[in-house]
Each structure stands twice: as C-alpha cells, then as structure tokens.
Coordinates of C-alpha atoms in Angstrom, one line a residue:
Chain A
M1 CA 73.8 13.3 14.9
A2 CA 73.3 16.9 15.9
E3 CA 69.9 18.1 17.1
T4 CA 68.4 21.5 16.7
R5 CA 65.8 22.3 19.3
L6 CA 63.1 24.9 19.1
P7 CA 61.6 25.9 22.4
R8 CA 57.9 26.1 23.2
N9 CA 56.1 29.2 21.7
S10 CA 59.2 30.2 19.7
Q11 CA 59.5 31.8 16.3
T12 CA 62.4 30.8 14.2
H13 CA 63.7 31.4 10.7
L14 CA 65.3 28.2 9.2
G15 CA 67.0 27.2 6.0
R16 CA 69.1 24.0 6.1
V17 CA 69.3 22.1 9.4
D18 CA 72.1 19.5 9.6
G19 CA 71.0 16.6 11.7
D20 CA 67.6 16.3 13.5
L21 CA 65.1 19.0 14.4
R22 CA 63.1 18.8 17.6
A23 CA 60.3 21.4 18.1
E24 CA 58.3 21.8 21.2
A25 CA 54.7 22.9 21.1
N26 CA 53.4 26.0 19.4
V27 CA 56.3 27.0 17.2
R28 CA 56.4 29.1 14.2
I29 CA 59.0 28.5 11.5
S30 CA 59.6 30.9 8.6
S31 CA 61.9 30.3 5.7
D32 CA 63.2 31.7 2.4
G33 CA 61.3 29.1 0.6
T34 CA 62.3 25.7 1.9
V35 CA 63.4 24.2 5.2
T36 CA 65.7 21.2 4.7
V37 CA 66.3 18.9 7.6
T38 CA 69.0 16.3 6.8
G39 CA 67.8 14.0 9.7
G40 CA 64.4 13.5 11.3
A41 CA 62.0 16.2 12.3
R42 CA 59.9 15.9 15.4
F43 CA 57.1 18.2 16.6
D44 CA 55.8 17.8 20.2
G45 CA 52.6 19.8 19.6
S46 CA 51.3 22.3 17.1
A47 CA 53.5 24.1 14.6
D48 CA 53.1 26.5 11.8
I49 CA 55.7 26.3 9.0
H50 CA 55.9 28.9 6.2
G51 CA 57.4 27.4 3.1
N52 CA 58.3 23.9 1.9
F53 CA 59.6 21.4 4.4
E54 CA 61.9 18.5 3.6
C55 CA 63.3 15.9 5.9
Q56 CA 64.4 12.3 6.3
R57 CA 61.6 11.4 8.7
F58 CA 58.7 13.4 10.0
R59 CA 56.9 12.8 13.3
S60 CA 54.4 14.9 15.2
E61 CA 52.4 14.3 18.4
D62 CA 49.3 16.1 19.7
G63 CA 48.1 19.2 18.0
T64 CA 48.1 20.4 14.5
V65 CA 51.1 20.9 12.2
H66 CA 50.4 23.2 9.3
I67 CA 52.8 23.6 6.4
S68 CA 52.1 26.4 3.9
G69 CA 54.2 24.7 1.2
N70 CA 55.1 21.1 0.3
L71 CA 56.1 18.4 2.7
T72 CA 58.6 15.8 1.5
A73 CA 60.0 13.0 3.7
Q74 CA 62.5 10.5 2.3
E75 CA 61.1 7.9 4.7
N76 CA 57.9 8.0 6.8
I77 CA 55.5 10.6 8.1
E78 CA 53.8 9.8 11.4
A79 CA 51.3 12.0 13.3
R80 CA 50.3 10.5 16.6
D81 CA 47.1 11.8 18.1
A82 CA 47.7 14.7 15.7
I83 CA 46.4 16.6 12.7
L84 CA 48.6 17.3 9.7
E85 CA 47.6 20.1 7.2
I86 CA 49.7 20.7 4.1
D87 CA 48.8 23.4 1.6
G88 CA 51.1 22.1 -1.1
A89 CA 52.2 18.6 -2.2
L90 CA 53.0 15.7 0.0
K91 CA 55.6 13.0 -0.8
A92 CA 56.8 10.3 1.5
R93 CA 57.2 6.5 1.7
H94 CA 54.6 5.7 4.3
V95 CA 52.1 8.2 5.8
D96 CA 50.4 7.3 9.1
V97 CA 48.2 9.9 10.7
D98 CA 45.9 9.3 13.6
R99 CA 43.4 12.1 13.4
R100 CA 43.2 14.1 10.2
L101 CA 45.4 14.6 7.1
K102 CA 44.6 17.5 4.8
V103 CA 46.6 18.0 1.6
G104 CA 46.1 20.9 -0.8
G105 CA 48.4 19.6 -3.6
P106 CA 49.2 16.2 -5.1
A107 CA 49.9 13.5 -2.6
E108 CA 52.1 10.5 -3.2
A109 CA 53.2 7.7 -1.0
E110 CA 53.4 3.9 -1.0
K111 CA 50.9 3.7 1.8
F112 CA 48.4 6.1 3.4
D113 CA 47.0 5.1 6.8
V114 CA 44.7 7.6 8.4
G115 CA 42.6 7.0 11.5
G116 CA 40.1 9.8 11.1
V117 CA 39.7 11.9 8.0
L118 CA 41.8 12.1 4.8
E119 CA 41.1 15.1 2.6
G120 CA 42.9 15.8 -0.6
A121 CA 42.2 18.7 -3.0
Q122 CA 44.1 17.2 -5.9
T123 CA 45.5 13.9 -7.0
L124 CA 46.6 11.0 -4.7
S125 CA 48.8 8.1 -5.8
A126 CA 49.6 5.2 -3.5
R127 CA 49.8 1.5 -3.4
S128 CA 47.3 1.3 -0.5
V129 CA 45.0 3.8 1.2
S130 CA 43.3 2.9 4.5
V131 CA 41.1 5.4 6.3
G132 CA 39.2 4.7 9.4
G133 CA 36.7 7.4 8.9
R134 CA 36.0 9.6 5.9
F135 CA 38.0 10.1 2.7
H136 CA 37.5 13.0 0.3
L137 CA 39.6 13.6 -2.8
G138 CA 39.2 16.4 -5.4
G139 CA 41.4 14.9 -8.0
R140 CA 42.3 11.5 -9.6
L141 CA 43.0 8.6 -7.2
T142 CA 45.5 6.1 -8.4
A143 CA 46.0 3.1 -6.1
E144 CA 45.9 -0.6 -5.7
T145 CA 43.7 -1.0 -2.6
V146 CA 41.4 1.6 -1.0
E147 CA 39.6 1.0 2.3
A148 CA 37.5 3.3 4.4
G149 CA 35.3 2.8 7.3
G150 CA 33.1 5.8 6.7
G151 CA 32.0 8.0 3.8
V152 CA 34.1 8.3 0.7
T153 CA 33.9 11.0 -2.0
L154 CA 36.1 10.5 -5.0
Q155 CA 36.4 12.0 -8.5
D156 CA 38.2 10.0 -11.2
V157 CA 39.5 6.7 -10.0
A158 CA 42.0 4.2 -11.4
I159 CA 42.2 1.6 -8.6
D160 CA 42.2 -2.2 -8.2
T161 CA 39.9 -2.7 -5.2
L162 CA 37.6 -0.4 -3.2
E163 CA 36.2 -1.5 0.1
V164 CA 34.0 0.9 2.0
G165 CA 31.8 0.6 5.0
G166 CA 29.6 3.6 4.6
A167 CA 28.6 5.7 1.6
V168 CA 30.7 6.0 -1.5
Q169 CA 30.4 8.6 -4.2
V170 CA 32.7 8.2 -7.2
G171 CA 32.9 10.5 -10.2
G172 CA 33.9 7.9 -12.7
G173 CA 36.8 5.9 -14.0
E174 CA 37.9 2.3 -13.4
V175 CA 38.0 -0.1 -10.5
R176 CA 39.8 -3.0 -12.1
R177 CA 39.0 -5.7 -9.6
S178 CA 36.3 -5.3 -7.0
I179 CA 34.1 -2.8 -5.3
E180 CA 32.6 -3.8 -1.9
V181 CA 30.3 -1.3 -0.2
G182 CA 28.5 -1.9 3.0
G183 CA 26.1 0.9 2.6
R184 CA 25.5 3.1 -0.4
F185 CA 27.4 3.4 -3.7
R186 CA 26.9 6.1 -6.3
A187 CA 28.8 6.6 -9.5
E188 CA 28.2 10.0 -11.2
R189 CA 29.8 9.3 -14.6
E190 CA 30.9 6.3 -16.6
L191 CA 32.4 3.6 -14.5
A192 CA 34.1 0.3 -15.4
F193 CA 34.6 -2.3 -12.7
G194 CA 35.6 -5.9 -12.2
S195 CA 32.9 -6.8 -9.7
L196 CA 30.5 -5.0 -7.5
E197 CA 29.0 -6.1 -4.2
V198 CA 26.7 -3.8 -2.4
G199 CA 24.9 -4.6 0.8
G200 CA 22.7 -1.6 0.6
L201 CA 22.0 0.7 -2.3
A202 CA 23.9 1.1 -5.6
E203 CA 23.3 3.9 -8.0
F204 CA 24.8 4.5 -11.4
A205 CA 24.1 8.0 -12.8
G206 CA 26.1 7.3 -16.0
P207 CA 26.7 4.2 -18.0
A208 CA 28.4 1.4 -16.2
H209 CA 30.0 -1.9 -17.3
G210 CA 31.5 -4.5 -15.1
G211 CA 31.7 -8.2 -14.3
R212 CA 29.8 -9.8 -11.4
I213 CA 27.2 -7.6 -9.7
E214 CA 25.6 -8.6 -6.5
V215 CA 23.1 -6.4 -4.8
G216 CA 21.6 -7.4 -1.5
G217 CA 19.4 -4.3 -1.3
L218 CA 18.7 -1.9 -4.1
L219 CA 20.2 -1.2 -7.5
N220 CA 19.4 1.9 -9.6
A221 CA 21.1 2.5 -13.0
N222 CA 20.0 5.7 -14.7
R223 CA 21.6 4.7 -18.0
D224 CA 22.8 1.5 -19.7
L225 CA 24.3 -1.2 -17.5
A226 CA 26.5 -4.0 -18.9
F227 CA 27.6 -6.9 -16.7
D228 CA 28.7 -10.5 -16.7
T229 CA 26.4 -11.8 -14.0
L230 CA 23.8 -9.9 -12.1
E231 CA 22.2 -11.1 -8.9
I232 CA 19.6 -8.9 -7.2
G233 CA 18.3 -10.0 -3.9
G234 CA 16.2 -6.9 -3.3
V235 CA 15.0 -4.4 -5.9
G236 CA 16.8 -3.4 -9.2
R237 CA 16.0 -0.8 -11.8
I238 CA 17.8 0.0 -15.1
D239 CA 16.5 3.1 -16.9
G240 CA 18.5 2.3 -20.0
N241 CA 19.3 -1.1 -21.5
G242 CA 20.8 -4.0 -19.6
S243 CA 23.1 -6.5 -21.2
G244 CA 25.2 -9.4 -19.8
R245 CA 25.6 -13.1 -19.6
S246 CA 23.1 -14.1 -16.9
A247 CA 20.8 -12.5 -14.4
E248 CA 19.1 -13.8 -11.2
V249 CA 16.4 -11.8 -9.6
G250 CA 15.1 -12.7 -6.2
G251 CA 13.2 -9.6 -5.7
R252 CA 11.8 -7.0 -8.1
F253 CA 13.7 -5.9 -11.3
S254 CA 12.7 -3.5 -14.0
V255 CA 14.4 -2.4 -17.2
A256 CA 13.2 0.6 -19.1
G257 CA 14.9 -0.5 -22.3
S258 CA 15.8 -4.0 -23.4
L259 CA 17.5 -6.7 -21.5
T260 CA 19.9 -8.9 -23.6
L261 CA 21.5 -11.9 -22.0
T262 CA 23.7 -14.6 -23.7
G263 CA 22.9 -17.0 -20.8
P264 CA 20.0 -17.7 -18.5
L265 CA 17.5 -15.5 -16.7
E266 CA 16.1 -16.8 -13.4
V267 CA 13.4 -14.8 -11.8
G268 CA 12.0 -15.8 -8.4
G269 CA 10.4 -12.4 -7.9
S270 CA 9.1 -10.1 -10.6
I271 CA 10.7 -8.6 -13.7
T272 CA 9.5 -5.9 -16.1
V273 CA 11.3 -5.3 -19.4
R274 CA 9.6 -2.4 -21.2
E275 CA 11.2 -3.3 -24.6
A276 CA 12.6 -6.6 -25.6
L277 CA 13.9 -9.5 -23.5
V278 CA 16.5 -11.7 -25.2
A279 CA 18.1 -14.6 -23.3
E280 CA 19.3 -18.1 -23.7
R281 CA 16.7 -19.6 -21.3
L282 CA 14.2 -18.6 -18.6
E283 CA 13.2 -20.0 -15.3
L284 CA 10.3 -17.9 -14.0
G285 CA 8.9 -18.5 -10.5
G286 CA 7.3 -15.1 -10.2
S287 CA 6.1 -12.8 -12.9
L288 CA 7.5 -11.4 -16.2
E289 CA 6.1 -8.5 -18.2
T290 CA 7.7 -7.3 -21.4
R291 CA 6.9 -6.1 -24.9
R292 CA 8.4 -9.2 -26.5
A293 CA 10.6 -12.0 -25.3
V294 CA 12.8 -14.2 -27.5
L295 CA 14.8 -17.1 -26.0
T296 CA 17.1 -19.4 -27.9
G297 CA 16.5 -22.2 -25.4
P298 CA 13.6 -23.4 -23.2
A299 CA 11.3 -21.5 -20.8
E300 CA 9.9 -22.8 -17.6
I301 CA 7.1 -20.6 -16.3
G302 CA 5.9 -21.1 -12.8
G303 CA 4.2 -17.8 -12.3
A304 CA 2.8 -15.3 -14.8
V305 CA 4.1 -14.0 -18.1
S306 CA 2.7 -11.1 -20.0
T307 CA 3.8 -9.8 -23.4
R308 CA 2.3 -7.5 -26.0
E309 CA 4.0 -8.9 -29.1
G310 CA 4.7 -12.5 -28.0
F311 CA 6.9 -14.9 -26.1
K312 CA 9.2 -17.2 -28.2
A313 CA 11.4 -20.1 -27.0
S314 CA 12.6 -23.5 -28.2
R315 CA 10.2 -25.1 -25.7
I316 CA 7.7 -23.5 -23.3
R317 CA 6.3 -25.2 -20.3
L318 CA 3.6 -23.4 -18.3
Q319 CA 3.7 -25.1 -14.9
R320 CA 0.6 -25.8 -12.8
K321 CA -1.8 -22.9 -12.5
S322 CA 0.6 -20.5 -14.2
R323 CA -0.7 -17.8 -16.6
A324 CA 0.4 -16.4 -20.0
R325 CA -0.9 -13.3 -21.6
G326 CA 0.1 -12.6 -25.2
P327 CA 1.1 -15.1 -27.9
L328 CA 3.3 -18.1 -27.1
V329 CA 5.6 -19.4 -29.8
A330 CA 7.7 -22.6 -29.5
E331 CA 8.5 -25.9 -31.2
R332 CA 6.8 -27.5 -28.2
V333 CA 4.3 -25.9 -25.8
E334 CA 3.1 -27.7 -22.7
L335 CA 0.4 -26.4 -20.4
E336 CA 0.3 -28.2 -17.1
R337 CA -2.9 -28.7 -15.1
G338 CA -4.8 -25.5 -14.5
A339 CA -2.5 -23.4 -16.6
H340 CA -3.9 -20.7 -18.8
A341 CA -2.7 -19.2 -22.1
E342 CA -4.1 -17.0 -24.9
D343 CA -2.9 -17.8 -28.4
I344 CA -0.4 -20.6 -28.9
Y345 CA 1.7 -21.2 -32.0
G346 CA 3.9 -24.3 -32.2
G347 CA 4.9 -27.6 -33.7
E348 CA 3.6 -29.8 -30.8
I349 CA 1.1 -28.4 -28.3
D350 CA -0.1 -30.3 -25.3
L351 CA -2.7 -29.1 -22.8
E352 CA -3.0 -31.1 -19.6
E353 CA -6.1 -31.5 -17.4
K354 CA -8.0 -28.2 -16.7
A355 CA -5.5 -26.3 -18.8
D356 CA -7.1 -23.7 -21.0
A357 CA -6.1 -21.7 -24.1
R358 CA -7.8 -19.3 -26.4
R359 CA -6.6 -20.1 -30.0
I360 CA -4.2 -22.9 -30.8
F361 CA -2.2 -23.1 -34.1
G362 CA -0.1 -26.2 -34.3
A363 CA 1.1 -29.2 -36.3
R364 CA 0.1 -31.7 -33.6
V365 CA -2.3 -30.7 -30.9
R366 CA -3.4 -32.7 -27.9
L367 CA -6.1 -31.7 -25.3
R368 CA -6.3 -34.1 -22.4
D369 CA -9.3 -34.8 -20.2
G370 CA -10.7 -31.5 -18.8
A371 CA -8.6 -29.2 -21.0
S372 CA -10.3 -26.6 -23.1
A373 CA -9.7 -24.2 -26.0
D374 CA -11.7 -21.8 -28.1
E375 CA -10.3 -22.7 -31.5
I376 CA -7.8 -25.2 -32.9
T377 CA -6.1 -25.0 -36.3
Y378 CA -3.8 -27.9 -37.1
T379 CA -1.8 -29.4 -40.0
E380 CA -1.0 -33.0 -39.0
S381 CA -3.1 -34.3 -36.0
V382 CA -5.4 -33.3 -33.3
D383 CA -6.2 -35.5 -30.2
I384 CA -9.1 -34.4 -28.1
E385 CA -9.6 -36.7 -25.2
P386 CA -13.1 -37.4 -23.7
G387 CA -13.9 -34.6 -21.3
A388 CA -11.8 -32.1 -23.2
R389 CA -13.7 -29.2 -24.8
V390 CA -13.2 -27.1 -27.9
R391 CA -15.7 -24.3 -28.4
S392 CA -15.5 -24.4 -32.3
P393 CA -14.8 -27.5 -34.3
P394 CA -11.0 -28.0 -35.0
Q395 CA -9.9 -26.8 -38.4
K396 CA -7.3 -28.8 -40.5
A397 CA -5.2 -26.5 -42.7
E398 CA -2.6 -27.0 -45.3
Q399 CA -0.5 -24.4 -43.8
L400 CA -0.5 -22.5 -40.5
P401 CA -0.5 -18.7 -40.4
T402 CA 2.8 -16.9 -40.0
F403 CA 3.9 -17.1 -36.4
P404 CA 4.5 -13.9 -34.5
L405 CA 8.2 -13.0 -33.8
Chain B
M1 CA 28.8 6.0 7.1
L2 CA 25.4 7.6 7.0
D3 CA 26.0 10.4 9.5
D4 CA 24.6 13.9 9.4
R5 CA 27.1 14.9 6.8
D6 CA 26.6 12.0 4.5
T7 CA 22.8 11.7 4.4
P8 CA 21.4 11.5 0.9
R9 CA 20.5 14.6 -1.0
G10 CA 21.6 16.8 1.9
G11 CA 18.7 15.9 4.2
A12 CA 19.6 16.0 7.8
R13 CA 19.4 12.8 9.7
R14 CA 20.2 12.3 13.3
R15 CA 22.5 9.4 14.1
E16 CA 20.6 6.9 16.1
A17 CA 22.0 4.2 18.4
T18 CA 22.1 1.6 15.6
D19 CA 23.9 4.0 13.3
L20 CA 26.5 4.5 16.0
Y21 CA 27.0 0.8 16.5
A22 CA 27.3 0.3 12.8
T23 CA 29.8 3.1 12.5
V24 CA 32.0 1.6 15.2
L25 CA 31.8 -1.9 13.6
E26 CA 32.8 -0.5 10.2
V27 CA 35.8 1.3 11.6
V28 CA 36.9 -1.7 13.6
K29 CA 36.6 -3.9 10.5
R30 CA 39.1 -1.7 8.6
Y31 CA 41.9 -2.6 11.1
H32 CA 41.7 -6.4 10.5
G33 CA 41.9 -7.4 14.2
A34 CA 44.3 -4.6 15.4
A35 CA 41.8 -1.8 16.1
R36 CA 42.9 0.3 19.1
I37 CA 40.3 2.3 21.0
T38 CA 41.9 5.7 20.2
R39 CA 42.3 4.9 16.5
V40 CA 38.6 3.8 16.4
S41 CA 37.6 7.0 18.1
Y42 CA 39.1 9.1 15.3
G43 CA 37.5 6.9 12.6
A44 CA 34.1 6.9 14.3
G45 CA 34.3 10.6 15.2
M46 CA 33.4 10.2 18.9
P47 CA 35.3 10.7 22.1
V48 CA 37.1 7.7 23.7
D49 CA 35.0 7.6 26.9
R50 CA 31.7 7.5 25.0
L51 CA 33.2 5.0 22.6
R52 CA 34.3 2.6 25.4
V53 CA 30.6 2.3 26.5
L54 CA 29.6 1.3 22.9
V55 CA 32.5 -1.0 22.4
E56 CA 31.8 -2.8 25.7
R57 CA 28.2 -3.4 24.7
L58 CA 29.3 -4.7 21.3
V59 CA 31.7 -7.1 22.9
A60 CA 29.0 -8.2 25.3
L61 CA 26.7 -8.9 22.3
D62 CA 29.4 -10.9 20.6
L63 CA 29.5 -8.4 17.7
L64 CA 33.1 -7.4 18.6
R65 CA 35.9 -9.4 20.3
S66 CA 38.8 -8.1 22.2
E67 CA 42.4 -9.4 22.3
E68 CA 45.5 -8.2 24.1
I69 CA 48.2 -7.1 21.6
D70 CA 51.4 -5.7 23.3
G71 CA 49.5 -5.5 26.6
R72 CA 46.7 -3.3 25.2
P73 CA 43.3 -4.3 24.0
A74 CA 42.7 -4.5 20.3
Y75 CA 39.3 -5.2 18.7
D76 CA 38.1 -7.2 15.8
I77 CA 34.6 -7.8 14.3
T78 CA 33.0 -11.2 14.8
P79 CA 30.9 -13.1 12.3
R80 CA 27.8 -11.9 14.2
G81 CA 29.1 -8.4 13.8
Q82 CA 29.4 -8.9 10.1
E83 CA 25.9 -10.2 10.0
F84 CA 24.6 -7.2 11.9
L85 CA 26.3 -4.9 9.4
S86 CA 25.0 -6.7 6.4
T87 CA 21.4 -6.5 7.8
Y88 CA 21.9 -2.9 8.9
W89 CA 23.0 -1.7 5.4
K90 CA 20.2 -3.5 3.6
M91 CA 17.6 -2.0 5.9
R92 CA 19.1 1.5 5.6
A93 CA 18.9 1.2 1.8
F94 CA 15.2 0.3 2.0
I95 CA 14.5 3.0 4.6
E96 CA 16.2 5.6 2.4
V97 CA 14.0 4.7 -0.5
L98 CA 10.8 4.5 1.6
E99 CA 11.6 7.9 3.1
S100 CA 12.0 9.5 -0.3
N101 CA 9.1 10.9 -2.3
P102 CA 8.4 9.2 -5.6
D103 CA 9.8 12.2 -7.4
G104 CA 13.2 11.6 -5.8
R105 CA 13.1 14.4 -3.3
P106 CA 13.7 13.5 0.3
A107 CA 10.6 13.2 2.4
R108 CA 10.4 15.5 5.5
R109 CA 11.8 13.4 8.3
R110 CA 11.3 13.6 12.0
A111 CA 15.0 14.4 12.5
E112 CA 14.8 17.5 10.3
R113 CA 12.6 19.1 12.9
A114 CA 14.9 18.0 15.7
P115 CA 17.5 20.3 17.1
A116 CA 21.0 20.1 15.4
Q117 CA 23.3 17.6 17.0

C-alpha cells in the first residue's frame, strides 16, 4: 500500500490520502474541511491538524496530536506515551491512550482505555471505559463497565457497573448493577443503583434508591434513601426518610424522618429515628431513640430504648440491665434481671429478679423475687412473689385503659 | 484519589506518603495484574523514577507483587494491598469528617498554610 510521508517540522495541505500516512514530529496539516486517509495514519511526535481527520487506523507516539475537528477511525486509535486532543467528535472501535485523551465533542467507541486522564466535554458511549487516573465528563455517559483509579466527575450516567479507587462525583442517573468506591462517592441529583459498596464516605445530595448498600465508613443522605438492605459499619445519616427491607447498624445511624423496614433491624451501635420507626423485628445491642416504634414481630433489647410516644411489638424482651424509656406495648413483655422500664401495657407481663417498672397495665402480671413496680392494674391475675415489691396495692379492673399506639 | 485537585469543598490538601502509596495501589488495581510502570506513572501522575522507588517499597511490604510478562515486569495488588486500601479509605473518610467544622465548612488545615506543591 502506498505511503505518504510528512517530514519533521513540515506544513502540508491534505485532502484525500490513498494508502497510509506517516508523519514525523511537529507537523501541521491543513485541509478544506476533512482529511481522509484510506489506510493507517501514524504520527511520530506532535502534530496539529486543522479540520476533520478520518482514517482506517490511528497511531501516535510521544508528544501531542491536536485535531481541531472530528477524529474517525474505522478500527483502533492508539497513542503510545502520547496525548490526544480532539476539539470535535471521536469515533473508533477501540481507543487506547497512554497519557491523556481530551475530547470536545461526543465520543463513541467499544472500549476506551486511558492510562492517565480522560476528559470529555460532551457525551461518551462505550461498552467499557478504563482510566488509570482521572476521568471527567461533561455530558451523559452510557457504558456497561466504568473503572478508574483516581477521581471521577460525571454528569448523567446510564451504566451497569462503576468501580473507582478514589473520589467519585456523579450528577445523577442510573447505575444498573453495582457501584464500588474505595474512597468518596457523591451523587448530586436523583440516583438509582443496583448495589453500592463504599469503603470510605458516601453522600447523596438528592433522593436515591437502590438495592444493597454497604458502607464501611460514612453514609450521608440529604434526602430520602430507599434500599433493599443497608449495612453500616461506621456512621450513617439520612436527613429525609429511609425505607427498605432490612438494616444492620454496627456503628451510629440517624434518620431525620421515619425509617420503614419490611424486615428486621439489627443495631449493635446506636440509632436515632426522629419520627417513626416501623420494622418487622428488632435486635438492639446498643441504643435506640425515636418518637415511636412499631414492630410487627418481636423485639430483643440489650441496651437502651427511648421513645416519646411508645414502643410496640408482638413481644418485647428487655435483656439483663437494659433500659426502656417511654411506654412499652406488647402481647408479652419480659424484663430480665436488673432491667428497667417505665409504663408497660400488655397481655402477659413478667418481671424477673431486680427488674423494675413504673406502672404496669396487663391481663396477667408476675413479679418475681426482688422485682418492683410503682403500680399494677390487671384484669385476670397478679402473682407477686415474696421479696417482690409494689409501692401501691395492685388494682383489679374490668377493663384496661386504651393502650398507646 | 484524594490529591490536591480532588480534596473536598476545594480545600487544599498536600498529598502525604500514605496518599501516594494508596494512589499507586489504586492505579495498579485497575490493570488486573498487567500494570506496567509507565502506564502506572500516567495514572498516578508521577514520574517513573520516583514511582519506581514507591513500587519497590510496596513490593517489599507485600502490598504489590511483580511478575514478568513478555520479559518486562508487570504489577498486581496483593490481598494485603487490598486490605491497606480498605483501611486507608475508611480512615480518610473519618479524617475528612473530623477535619470539617460542624457547619460543613472545611476546617483550616495545616496543609493550607504550606507552600503549594
């Protein structure tokens, strides 16, 4: 195939080039609009091309190739130890750039592989995008997989997976499968995602909804957050409402609105829900503070629970030396040794040794040796063992007062 | 990575040794066992001679491993390297919060008074 050679430091006007084009370093190419190379184009150093550039294959080595128009390659674009700057659109099959790729217009390829920095002012469409360093895009990103070792700034996204080592800022959109971020993740607007795993800090400025969320460090959601499962090892905060299937909090978790779960809530650390907590069941090793809590199943409380309006479950068990502030309501309420509660409403209420309650309203009430209560109102039976203490005589009633919640 | 350009809310933060090590590990991780030193240098934004020193140290600490591919060394992250990154990012997140004022503005940091890098 014929080869057209451009010598070092030359200036050339080109239109159609039949065969290959080989340019030495520091060439300037002008055109009437488009340079078309029917074969491969190779640049051995820097080049400045005015107009659009079309070729079968594109390769550059060392230096910067700048194209003021569009770059279209039928096959691959390679830039070895080189920078590629395109003011217009970019289209190729595979794009592999060692140092830096800058595109002013829309970019489209099956695969982008950039060692250093990828900057796009408009949209980018690809099957996969891999960037060793930083990746910034001003328009919509459509891709299956996106990987970057450094910082990533994106606007709207429609991608399957996003894996980033450093800091990620996303405008909004959808990550259909998974987001994995080593460092910091921030979504500015509404974001939908399959799963989110953040080693460091995750921030949602807009509403967000997704599947599994795992945060090793910190989670901040400024608006509502919907999830399937939520696991927080560190500290989590939702300024709106939280909703999902289940949540596990190892550290500290606060919700400014309500938290609604169709499944269990497990808290090893502490959780504050300013409005209502709704869940299927609760296992609390640490502390819970909320306006009201309603569980359809049982609650095991090992630490401290505090409500203003009450805590309702099918069964409540306050474990040894645990504390409850606010009314407790359940079909069965058990206070283990040394546990303390205020008002208790229930069908069956059992206080073990050294357990203490303020007022008890129940069908069947039992105070074991060493347990104590201020008042007891019952409808069926009361069993006060020797050594148990009731500050006022127990009152039998035809009917108990209306239970809270 | 959290370098000078990517620090939260525009506050300048000087890259310290641990940041550089984490940066290198993150870039190497992207290449799935085939990371060449020149390619890593572009991703990490540091010259090859300086990078070689860091990479040798990371290999010595068993955070990276080296393997010959086509007669040239290629690097991959080890499980210990993954563990380092996981701990590093968790700590960075907490440090970021601790160094912020309660109103959300960044606290004045030591590095902000340091000369530009």
